[in-house]
Short mmCIF file of C-alpha atoms in Angstrom, two decimals:
data_model
loop_
_atom_site.label_atom_id
_atom_site.label_comp_id
_atom_site.label_asym_id
_atom_site.label_seq_id
_atom_site.Cartn_x
_atom_site.Cartn_y
_atom_site.Cartn_z
CA ASP A 1 13.47 2.01 -6.48
CA ALA A 2 12.45 -0.18 -3.61
CA LYS A 3 14.81 -0.13 -0.69
CA THR A 4 14.06 -3.82 0.18
CA THR A 5 14.99 -7.10 -1.38
CA GLN A 6 12.74 -10.24 -1.07
CA PRO A 7 12.85 -13.66 -2.70
CA PRO A 8 10.30 -13.77 -5.49
CA SER A 9 8.51 -16.85 -4.32
CA MET A 10 8.23 -19.30 -1.42
CA ASP A 11 6.16 -22.43 -0.55
CA CYS A 12 4.94 -23.45 2.83
CA ALA A 13 2.97 -26.45 4.04
CA GLU A 14 -0.38 -25.80 5.68
CA GLY A 15 -0.11 -25.68 9.44
CA ARG A 16 3.66 -24.96 9.47
CA ALA A 17 5.33 -21.68 10.16
CA ALA A 18 6.05 -19.46 7.17
CA ASN A 19 9.25 -17.36 7.53
CA LEU A 20 9.54 -14.60 4.96
CA PRO A 21 12.89 -12.79 4.83
CA CYS A 22 13.60 -9.22 3.79
CA ASN A 23 16.83 -7.38 3.25
CA HIS A 24 16.91 -3.65 3.90
CA SER A 25 20.61 -2.93 4.29
CA THR A 26 20.26 0.81 3.57
CA ILE A 27 17.56 1.48 6.15
CA SER A 28 17.86 4.82 7.99
CA GLY A 29 17.48 5.38 11.71
CA ASN A 30 14.02 6.92 11.45
CA GLU A 31 12.57 4.29 9.10
CA TYR A 32 10.21 1.62 10.15
CA VAL A 33 9.79 -1.78 8.56
CA TYR A 34 6.26 -2.45 7.40
CA TRP A 35 4.73 -5.69 6.07
CA TYR A 36 1.65 -5.77 3.89
CA ARG A 37 0.11 -8.67 1.88
CA GLN A 38 -2.09 -8.64 -1.14
CA ILE A 39 -4.50 -11.39 -1.98
CA HIS A 40 -5.46 -11.57 -5.64
CA SER A 41 -7.73 -8.73 -6.77
CA GLN A 42 -7.81 -7.09 -3.33
CA GLY A 43 -6.07 -4.10 -1.85
CA PRO A 44 -2.90 -4.56 0.28
CA GLN A 45 -3.59 -5.55 3.87
CA TYR A 46 -1.54 -4.14 6.62
CA ILE A 47 0.10 -6.93 8.74
CA ILE A 48 2.66 -5.43 11.19
CA HIS A 49 5.38 -2.85 11.53
CA GLY A 50 8.40 -2.24 13.78
CA LEU A 51 11.39 0.02 14.34
CA LYS A 52 14.00 -2.09 16.07
CA ASN A 53 12.27 -4.31 18.56
CA ASN A 54 10.53 -7.57 17.71
CA GLU A 55 6.80 -7.17 17.37
CA THR A 56 3.89 -9.60 17.55
CA ASN A 57 0.15 -9.20 16.88
CA GLU A 58 -2.74 -11.44 16.17
CA MET A 59 -1.56 -11.97 12.55
CA ALA A 60 2.18 -12.41 12.68
CA SER A 61 5.51 -11.78 14.35
CA LEU A 62 8.23 -9.43 13.06
CA ILE A 63 11.84 -10.17 13.90
CA ILE A 64 14.36 -7.37 13.13
CA THR A 65 18.07 -8.05 13.37
CA GLU A 66 20.08 -5.95 15.74
CA ASP A 67 21.77 -4.04 13.01
CA ARG A 68 18.35 -3.48 11.38
CA LYS A 69 19.62 -4.56 8.00
CA SER A 70 17.19 -7.42 7.63
CA SER A 71 13.94 -8.78 9.04
CA THR A 72 11.74 -11.85 9.02
CA LEU A 73 7.99 -11.99 8.99
CA ILE A 74 6.68 -15.06 10.70
CA LEU A 75 3.16 -16.54 10.16
CA PRO A 76 3.15 -19.11 12.97
CA HIS A 77 0.54 -21.54 11.51
CA ALA A 78 0.05 -20.88 7.80
CA THR A 79 -3.36 -21.62 6.27
CA LEU A 80 -4.44 -21.77 2.63
CA ARG A 81 -5.94 -18.27 3.12
CA ASP A 82 -2.44 -16.91 3.78
CA THR A 83 -1.53 -17.50 0.10
CA ALA A 84 -0.71 -13.97 -1.11
CA VAL A 85 2.02 -11.60 -2.26
CA TYR A 86 3.91 -10.25 0.82
CA TYR A 87 5.55 -6.91 0.59
CA CYS A 88 8.26 -5.65 2.93
CA ILE A 89 8.53 -1.87 2.91
CA VAL A 90 10.67 0.73 4.75
CA ARG A 91 9.03 4.02 5.56
CA PRO A 92 10.08 7.13 7.49
CA ALA A 93 8.03 8.07 10.57
CA LEU A 94 7.54 11.73 9.63
CA TYR A 95 4.53 13.83 10.33
CA ASN A 96 2.42 14.05 7.21
CA GLN A 97 4.99 12.49 4.99
CA GLY A 98 4.03 8.89 5.32
CA GLY A 99 1.70 8.59 2.39
CA LYS A 100 4.32 7.33 -0.04
CA LEU A 101 5.15 3.66 0.20
CA ILE A 102 7.57 2.22 -2.26
CA PHE A 103 6.48 -1.33 -3.15
CA GLY A 104 8.91 -3.83 -4.64
CA GLN A 105 8.02 -7.05 -6.37
CA GLY A 106 7.26 -8.80 -3.08
CA THR A 107 7.34 -12.54 -2.17
CA GLU A 108 4.60 -14.75 -3.60
CA LEU A 109 3.84 -17.18 -0.80
CA SER A 110 1.99 -20.39 -1.77
CA VAL A 111 0.57 -22.39 1.15
CA LYS A 112 -0.03 -25.97 0.09
CA PRO A 113 -2.19 -28.63 1.72
CA ASP B 1 -15.75 0.48 11.94
CA ALA B 2 -15.88 1.16 8.17
CA GLY B 3 -12.64 0.65 6.36
CA VAL B 4 -11.55 2.41 3.19
CA THR B 5 -14.25 2.29 0.57
CA GLN B 6 -13.78 3.02 -3.16
CA SER B 7 -16.20 3.49 -5.99
CA PRO B 8 -16.86 2.28 -8.57
CA THR B 9 -15.27 -1.18 -8.30
CA HIS B 10 -14.98 -1.55 -12.08
CA LEU B 11 -15.01 0.92 -14.93
CA ILE B 12 -14.49 0.75 -18.69
CA LYS B 13 -13.55 3.92 -20.61
CA THR B 14 -12.43 4.81 -24.14
CA ARG B 15 -9.09 6.33 -24.98
CA GLY B 16 -9.16 10.09 -24.69
CA GLN B 17 -12.00 10.19 -22.16
CA GLN B 18 -11.76 11.45 -18.60
CA VAL B 19 -12.49 9.45 -15.42
CA THR B 20 -13.16 10.22 -11.80
CA LEU B 21 -12.62 7.74 -9.03
CA ARG B 22 -13.81 8.17 -5.46
CA CYS B 23 -12.51 7.17 -2.06
CA SER B 24 -13.82 7.43 1.47
CA PRO B 25 -11.06 6.99 4.16
CA LYS B 26 -11.17 4.77 7.23
CA SER B 27 -13.15 6.34 10.10
CA GLY B 28 -10.81 8.67 12.04
CA HIS B 29 -8.23 9.09 9.24
CA ASP B 30 -7.49 12.48 7.67
CA THR B 31 -4.97 11.68 4.97
CA VAL B 32 -5.61 10.01 1.69
CA SER B 33 -3.05 8.59 -0.83
CA TRP B 34 -3.65 7.14 -4.33
CA TYR B 35 -1.75 4.37 -5.99
CA GLN B 36 -1.77 2.80 -9.46
CA GLN B 37 -1.12 -0.95 -9.79
CA ALA B 38 -0.51 -2.43 -13.19
CA LEU B 39 -0.99 -6.11 -13.74
CA GLY B 40 1.74 -8.17 -12.17
CA GLN B 41 3.44 -5.09 -10.55
CA GLY B 42 3.45 -3.65 -7.08
CA PRO B 43 1.41 -0.45 -6.44
CA GLN B 44 3.02 2.84 -7.45
CA PHE B 45 2.44 6.07 -5.49
CA ILE B 46 0.50 8.78 -7.37
CA PHE B 47 -0.05 11.44 -4.68
CA GLN B 48 -1.12 12.15 -1.17
CA TYR B 49 -3.77 14.68 0.09
CA TYR B 50 -3.98 16.23 3.53
CA GLU B 51 -5.92 19.28 4.61
CA GLU B 52 -7.42 19.45 1.07
CA GLU B 53 -4.00 19.96 -0.48
CA GLU B 54 -1.63 17.73 -2.45
CA ARG B 55 1.35 17.19 -0.16
CA GLN B 56 3.43 14.59 -1.98
CA ARG B 57 3.47 13.46 -5.62
CA GLY B 58 4.96 10.49 -7.41
CA ASN B 59 6.28 10.40 -10.92
CA PHE B 60 2.89 10.79 -12.75
CA PRO B 61 1.99 13.37 -15.42
CA ASP B 62 -0.39 16.29 -14.86
CA ARG B 63 -3.16 14.34 -16.44
CA PHE B 64 -3.56 12.79 -12.94
CA SER B 65 -5.07 15.20 -10.53
CA GLY B 66 -6.99 14.93 -7.26
CA HIS B 67 -9.07 16.60 -4.73
CA GLN B 68 -9.83 16.15 -1.04
CA PHE B 69 -13.08 17.41 0.52
CA PRO B 70 -13.64 18.79 4.03
CA ASN B 71 -14.93 15.38 5.18
CA TYR B 72 -11.57 13.87 4.09
CA SER B 73 -12.98 11.93 1.22
CA SER B 74 -11.04 12.20 -2.04
CA GLU B 75 -11.37 11.93 -5.82
CA LEU B 76 -8.77 10.90 -8.43
CA ASN B 77 -9.25 12.41 -11.90
CA VAL B 78 -7.47 11.21 -15.02
CA ASN B 79 -7.73 13.16 -18.21
CA ALA B 80 -7.01 12.16 -21.78
CA LEU B 81 -6.98 8.43 -20.98
CA LEU B 82 -4.33 6.25 -22.53
CA LEU B 83 -4.40 2.49 -23.02
CA GLY B 84 -1.52 2.34 -20.53
CA ASP B 85 -3.74 3.87 -17.79
CA SER B 86 -5.56 0.58 -17.49
CA ALA B 87 -4.79 -0.62 -13.97
CA LEU B 88 -6.15 -1.14 -10.47
CA TYR B 89 -6.32 2.21 -8.72
CA LEU B 90 -5.99 1.96 -4.96
CA CYS B 91 -6.78 4.47 -2.24
CA ALA B 92 -5.15 4.37 1.21
CA SER B 93 -5.84 6.39 4.28
CA SER B 94 -3.84 7.19 7.40
CA LEU B 95 -3.66 9.69 10.31
CA ALA B 96 -1.26 12.53 9.75
CA ARG B 97 -0.31 13.29 13.39
CA GLN B 98 0.96 9.69 13.93
CA GLY B 99 4.03 9.54 11.68
CA ASN B 100 4.07 5.73 11.89
CA SER B 101 0.30 5.35 11.37
CA PRO B 102 -0.07 2.34 8.98
CA LEU B 103 -1.79 2.96 5.63
CA HIS B 104 -5.07 1.14 5.23
CA PHE B 105 -6.05 0.30 1.64
CA GLY B 106 -9.35 -0.09 -0.08
CA ASN B 107 -9.95 -2.87 -2.59
CA GLY B 108 -9.52 -0.48 -5.55
CA THR B 109 -11.20 0.45 -8.78
CA ARG B 110 -10.33 -1.63 -11.86
CA LEU B 111 -10.04 0.73 -14.77
CA THR B 112 -10.03 -0.64 -18.31
CA VAL B 113 -9.20 1.73 -21.19
CA THR B 114 -10.13 0.50 -24.67
#
């Protein structure tokens, strides 16, 4: 079973920030939080990951609460091309054991004009 | 910088047949994982290969087997195909020595079993 809980769907207006929440209350100390997205008929695309500090890259920002039990992925200026299913995944940082990702149902984000 | 490539992109097989899917990892990566994604579901982990050996396996029957070659590319073999094996098969690659190396996915092979 997935170790994360996400809302099944969300809407966002084009040009506005999209804030996608994720609950991971049973996360362990050595587990990272990863975000992927999957556009219809394509493979999952890596977005960002973090351990306990907030992270930002060219695609998004990741905000992790101090107790690490939840996080939020922020797409600062959503475009129609950001419409996709977004998956929040926790994964241990172990040598040669990182091939297994447990995907939940994800959040289907619809960006509307 | 080539990403993960998979072939073929689409495949139609008959129940009972065998199929082989192929994957080339992202340049610089040495670990390959395979996933099955049924329609409307999230991907499910099949197994992971590193140093030409299966290192981790998900809850899939022995009909699913794999291989990794010295150049790190990989094959997924499925024997005695069932209608329920129809799915998108995804390959992902990563770097073993970096425990938090993100997995990078290909766009998959769409397998239809009739």
